[in-house]
Coordinates of C-alpha atoms in Angstrom, one line a residue:
M1 CA 0.0 0.0 0.0
N2 CA 1.5 3.3 -1.2
H3 CA 0.4 5.5 1.7
S4 CA 2.5 8.3 3.2
Q5 CA 3.1 7.9 7.0
V6 CA 1.6 10.6 9.2
T7 CA 4.4 12.5 10.9
E8 CA 2.2 15.1 12.8
F9 CA -1.3 15.6 14.0
V10 CA -3.5 18.8 13.9
L11 CA -5.1 19.6 17.2
L12 CA -8.4 21.3 16.6
G13 CA -8.4 22.7 20.2
L14 CA -11.3 23.9 22.3
T15 CA -12.8 26.3 19.7
S16 CA -12.2 27.6 16.2
S17 CA -13.5 31.1 17.1
K18 CA -10.8 33.7 16.7
E19 CA -12.7 36.0 19.1
L20 CA -12.8 33.5 21.9
Q21 CA -9.2 32.3 21.7
P22 CA -7.5 35.3 23.3
I23 CA -10.0 35.3 26.1
L24 CA -9.5 31.6 26.7
F25 CA -5.7 32.1 26.6
V26 CA -5.9 34.5 29.5
V27 CA -8.4 32.4 31.5
F28 CA -6.5 29.1 31.1
L29 CA -3.1 30.8 31.7
L30 CA -4.4 32.2 35.0
L31 CA -6.0 28.8 35.9
Y32 CA -2.7 27.0 35.1
L33 CA -0.6 29.4 37.2
A34 CA -3.2 29.0 40.1
I35 CA -2.9 25.2 39.8
L36 CA 0.9 25.3 40.1
M37 CA 0.9 27.8 42.9
G38 CA -1.9 26.2 44.9
N39 CA -0.5 22.7 44.8
F40 CA 3.1 23.8 45.3
L41 CA 2.0 25.7 48.3
I42 CA 0.5 22.5 49.8
I43 CA 3.7 20.6 49.2
L44 CA 5.8 23.4 50.7
T45 CA 3.5 23.7 53.7
V46 CA 3.6 20.0 54.4
I47 CA 7.4 19.9 54.1
S48 CA 8.1 23.0 56.2
D49 CA 5.7 22.3 59.1
S50 CA 6.7 19.4 61.4
R51 CA 3.2 19.0 62.7
L52 CA 2.1 17.9 59.2
H53 CA 4.7 15.1 59.0
T54 CA 2.0 12.5 59.2
P55 CA 0.8 9.8 56.7
M56 CA -2.3 11.8 55.7
Y57 CA -0.4 14.9 54.8
F58 CA 2.4 12.9 53.2
L59 CA -0.2 11.4 50.8
L60 CA -1.8 14.8 50.3
A61 CA 1.5 16.3 49.2
N62 CA 2.0 13.5 46.7
L63 CA -1.6 14.0 45.4
S64 CA -0.7 17.7 44.9
F65 CA 2.4 16.7 42.9
I66 CA 0.4 14.4 40.7
D67 CA -2.2 17.1 40.2
M68 CA 0.6 19.4 38.9
C69 CA 1.6 16.6 36.5
V70 CA -2.0 16.0 35.3
A71 CA -2.4 19.7 34.6
S72 CA 1.0 20.1 32.9
F73 CA 1.1 17.2 30.3
A74 CA -1.2 19.2 27.9
T75 CA -2.2 22.5 29.3
P76 CA 0.9 24.5 28.3
K77 CA 0.6 23.2 24.8
M78 CA -3.1 24.1 24.8
I79 CA -2.5 27.6 26.0
A80 CA 0.2 28.2 23.4
D81 CA -2.0 26.8 20.6
L82 CA -4.8 29.3 21.5
L83 CA -2.5 32.0 20.0
A84 CA -0.9 29.8 17.3
E85 CA -1.9 29.8 13.7
H86 CA -1.0 26.1 13.1
K87 CA -1.9 23.8 16.0
T88 CA 0.2 20.8 15.2
I89 CA 2.0 18.2 17.3
S90 CA 4.5 15.6 16.1
F91 CA 3.7 11.9 16.1
D92 CA 6.3 11.3 18.9
A93 CA 5.1 14.2 21.0
C94 CA 1.5 12.8 20.6
L95 CA 2.6 9.4 22.0
V96 CA 4.3 11.2 24.9
Q97 CA 1.1 13.0 25.7
I98 CA -0.8 9.7 25.6
F99 CA 1.8 8.1 27.8
C100 CA 1.6 11.0 30.3
V101 CA -2.1 11.3 30.6
H102 CA -2.6 7.6 31.4
L103 CA 0.4 7.5 33.7
F104 CA -0.7 10.5 35.8
A105 CA -4.5 9.9 35.7
G106 CA -4.0 6.2 36.6
G107 CA -1.6 7.2 39.3
E108 CA -4.1 9.7 40.7
M109 CA -6.9 7.2 40.9
V110 CA -4.7 4.8 42.9
I111 CA -3.3 7.4 45.3
L112 CA -6.9 8.4 46.1
V113 CA -7.3 4.7 47.1
S114 CA -4.2 5.0 49.2
M115 CA -5.6 8.1 50.9
A116 CA -8.9 6.2 51.6
Y117 CA -6.9 3.3 53.2
D118 CA -5.1 5.9 55.4
R119 CA -8.5 7.3 56.6
Y120 CA -9.8 3.7 57.1
V121 CA -6.9 2.9 59.4
A122 CA -7.1 6.2 61.2
I123 CA -10.8 6.0 61.9
C124 CA -11.5 2.2 62.2
K125 CA -8.2 1.2 63.9
P126 CA -7.0 4.4 65.7
L127 CA -5.0 2.6 68.4
H128 CA -2.9 0.8 65.8
Y129 CA -2.6 3.7 63.3
M130 CA 1.0 4.7 63.8
T131 CA 2.0 1.0 63.8
I132 CA 0.2 0.1 60.6
M133 CA 1.0 3.4 58.8
S134 CA 4.8 3.1 59.2
R135 CA 7.3 5.0 57.0
N136 CA 7.7 2.0 54.8
V137 CA 4.0 1.5 54.3
C138 CA 3.6 5.2 53.4
V139 CA 6.3 5.0 50.8
T140 CA 4.7 1.9 49.4
L141 CA 1.4 3.6 49.2
V142 CA 3.0 6.3 47.1
L143 CA 5.0 4.0 44.9
I144 CA 2.1 1.7 44.0
P145 CA 0.2 4.5 42.2
W146 CA 3.2 5.2 40.0
F147 CA 3.7 1.5 39.3
V148 CA 0.0 0.9 38.4
G149 CA 0.0 4.1 36.3
F150 CA 3.0 2.9 34.4
I151 CA 1.6 -0.6 33.8
H152 CA -1.7 1.0 32.7
T153 CA -0.1 3.5 30.3
T154 CA 2.2 0.9 28.8
S155 CA -0.7 -1.4 28.1
Q156 CA -2.6 1.6 26.4
L157 CA 0.4 2.5 24.3
A158 CA 0.8 -1.2 23.2
F159 CA -2.6 -0.9 21.4
T160 CA -1.5 2.3 19.6
V161 CA 2.2 2.4 18.8
N162 CA 2.1 0.0 15.9
L163 CA -1.2 1.3 14.3
P164 CA -0.7 2.6 10.7
F165 CA -1.6 6.3 10.3
C166 CA -1.6 7.3 6.7
G167 CA -4.6 9.5 6.1
P168 CA -6.6 12.0 8.2
N169 CA -4.6 13.6 11.0
E170 CA -7.0 16.0 12.7
V171 CA -7.7 15.3 16.4
D172 CA -10.8 17.0 17.7
S173 CA -9.4 17.9 21.1
F174 CA -6.7 20.1 22.7
F175 CA -4.4 17.1 23.3
C176 CA -3.8 13.6 21.9
D177 CA -6.7 11.8 23.4
L178 CA -6.2 8.1 22.8
P179 CA -9.7 7.1 21.6
L180 CA -9.6 10.0 19.1
V181 CA -6.1 9.2 17.8
T182 CA -6.9 5.5 17.3
K183 CA -9.9 6.5 15.2
L184 CA -7.6 8.1 12.7
A185 CA -5.7 4.8 11.9
C186 CA -5.9 3.4 8.4
I187 CA -7.4 0.1 9.6
D188 CA -10.5 -0.9 11.4
T189 CA -9.9 -0.1 15.1
Y190 CA -13.2 -1.2 16.6
V191 CA -11.6 -4.1 18.5
V192 CA -8.7 -1.9 19.6
S193 CA -11.0 0.8 20.8
L194 CA -12.9 -1.7 22.9
L195 CA -9.7 -3.0 24.4
I196 CA -8.6 0.6 25.2
V197 CA -12.0 1.4 26.8
A198 CA -12.0 -1.9 28.7
D199 CA -8.5 -1.2 30.1
S200 CA -9.3 2.3 31.3
G201 CA -12.7 1.3 32.4
F202 CA -11.4 -1.5 34.5
L203 CA -8.9 0.7 36.3
S204 CA -11.5 3.5 36.8
L205 CA -14.3 1.3 38.0
S206 CA -12.1 -1.0 40.2
S207 CA -10.5 2.1 41.9
F208 CA -14.0 3.7 42.3
L209 CA -15.5 0.6 43.8
L210 CA -12.6 0.2 46.3
L211 CA -13.1 3.9 47.3
L212 CA -16.9 3.3 47.6
V213 CA -16.4 0.3 49.8
S214 CA -13.7 2.0 51.9
Y215 CA -15.7 5.2 52.6
T216 CA -18.9 3.2 53.2
V217 CA -17.2 1.2 56.0
I218 CA -15.6 4.4 57.4
L219 CA -19.0 6.2 57.5
I220 CA -20.7 3.3 59.2
T221 CA -17.9 3.2 61.8
V222 CA -18.1 6.9 62.4
R223 CA -21.9 6.7 62.7
N224 CA -21.6 4.1 65.5
R225 CA -19.2 6.3 67.6
S226 CA -19.6 9.4 69.7
S227 CA -20.9 12.6 68.2
A228 CA -17.6 14.4 68.8
S229 CA -15.6 11.8 66.9
M230 CA -18.2 11.7 64.2
A231 CA -18.1 15.5 63.7
K232 CA -14.3 15.6 63.4
A233 CA -14.2 12.6 61.0
R234 CA -16.9 14.0 58.8
S235 CA -14.9 17.2 58.3
T236 CA -12.0 15.2 56.8
L237 CA -14.1 12.7 55.0
T238 CA -16.2 15.3 53.2
A239 CA -13.1 16.7 51.6
H240 CA -11.9 13.3 50.5
I241 CA -15.2 12.2 49.1
T242 CA -15.7 15.5 47.3
V243 CA -12.4 15.1 45.5
V244 CA -13.2 11.4 44.6
I245 CA -16.5 12.4 43.0
L246 CA -15.0 15.3 41.1
F247 CA -12.2 13.2 39.7
F248 CA -14.0 9.9 38.9
G249 CA -17.2 11.5 37.6
P250 CA -15.7 12.8 34.3
C251 CA -13.2 10.0 34.0
I252 CA -15.8 7.2 34.2
F253 CA -18.2 9.1 31.9
I254 CA -15.5 9.4 29.2
Y255 CA -14.3 5.8 29.3
V256 CA -17.4 3.8 30.3
W257 CA -19.6 5.7 27.8
P258 CA -17.1 6.1 25.0
F259 CA -19.7 6.6 22.2
S260 CA -21.0 9.9 23.6
S261 CA -20.6 13.2 21.8
Y262 CA -16.9 14.1 21.5
S263 CA -17.8 17.8 22.2
V264 CA -19.0 16.6 25.6
D265 CA -15.8 14.6 26.1
K266 CA -13.8 17.7 25.3
V267 CA -15.5 19.7 28.1
L268 CA -15.1 16.9 30.5
A269 CA -11.4 16.6 29.6
V270 CA -10.9 20.2 30.5
F271 CA -12.7 19.6 33.7
Y272 CA -10.4 16.8 34.9
T273 CA -7.2 18.3 33.5
I274 CA -7.8 21.9 34.7
F275 CA -10.5 22.2 37.2
T276 CA -10.0 19.1 39.3
P277 CA -6.3 20.0 40.0
I278 CA -7.3 23.5 41.0
L279 CA -10.2 22.4 43.2
N280 CA -8.2 19.8 45.1
P281 CA -6.0 22.3 47.1
V282 CA -9.1 24.6 47.7
I283 CA -11.1 21.7 49.1
Y284 CA -8.4 20.3 51.3
T285 CA -7.3 23.7 52.7
L286 CA -10.7 25.3 53.3
R287 CA -12.0 22.4 55.4
N288 CA -8.7 21.6 57.2
K289 CA -7.9 23.8 60.2
E290 CA -4.4 22.3 60.6
M291 CA -3.5 23.1 57.0
K292 CA -4.8 26.6 57.3
A293 CA -2.9 27.2 60.5
A294 CA 0.3 25.8 58.9
M295 CA -0.2 28.1 55.8
S296 CA -0.7 31.1 58.1
K297 CA 2.5 30.2 59.9
L298 CA 4.4 29.8 56.6
R299 CA 3.1 33.2 55.4
S300 CA 4.1 34.9 58.6
R301 CA 7.6 33.3 58.4
Y302 CA 8.4 34.3 54.8
L303 CA 6.1 37.3 54.3
K304 CA 6.6 39.4 57.4
P305 CA 4.8 42.8 57.6
G306 CA 6.6 45.2 55.3
Q307 CA 8.8 42.5 53.7
V308 CA 6.8 42.5 50.5
M309 CA 6.8 46.2 50.2
A310 CA 10.6 46.2 50.8
I311 CA 11.0 43.7 47.9
V312 CA 8.9 45.8 45.6
R313 CA 10.8 49.0 46.5
N314 CA 14.2 47.3 45.9
A315 CA 13.0 46.0 42.5
L316 CA 11.8 49.5 41.5
S317 CA 15.0 51.1 42.7
M318 CA 17.1 48.6 40.6
E319 CA 15.0 49.4 37.5
T320 CA 15.6 53.2 37.9
K321 CA 19.3 52.8 38.2

């Protein structure tokens, strides 16, 4: 077959409207900077405050790191493309995006399960918490998500890397979404698409079911205890459950119902790559008194009264010289 091999793909992006693109550029640039600053602030706060050197906050800091990765695999490219005339991506870079999205998204699913296990031990087995959640266990709970994510993304790439691409090369998204890319192959990809959906659906649903069972057991345990214990636990659990719903809702919708409208999938992809990473730090900090107190302490340590103005004055004086 005398077909030319596709060397690049054209990303159609979020919109073709020239009027909307500059507005979206500013909006998503600000959102991306907020994601980086918010999640980095959580990591810095956990590292700098010894009172937060506990398994729960260790896992939270790792979730923030994964959130930064989820937001960074495609968002900078999307922001740049909003002002670009030709929105293209090379074949190799497309494979890298596919690798990253499944590595980071798969890892985030499993680390949410790790966080649920931590809450289960803390609430259901409080007397044995520090014994069970040892340093080695905490490290293992962080390494497992990366291992599962790597296995998951490798299996996804195995379906795609050898597909022949010789014709259409337009991807109706702002990044190389695997179901959309495989649709462009020169052969019938119905079976491959089903395997891809089955792979992602299995990881999503199994993680979600583990979380559902874990939090159900935790809530039943909390309900049978004193009101004071229940109130304190509910505050923490509400944040965890909210994050789980926000992440798994769009993810399960995309991969369990793969034949839905791709315009809907595009909106949901924006939600879990942009809005979920920015909502996570907001949810965990607004409902957590210890985190808010540690952030206030961190701010008072590095941003003392008058220190910011002094930095601004020094910068202005250097520019005038």
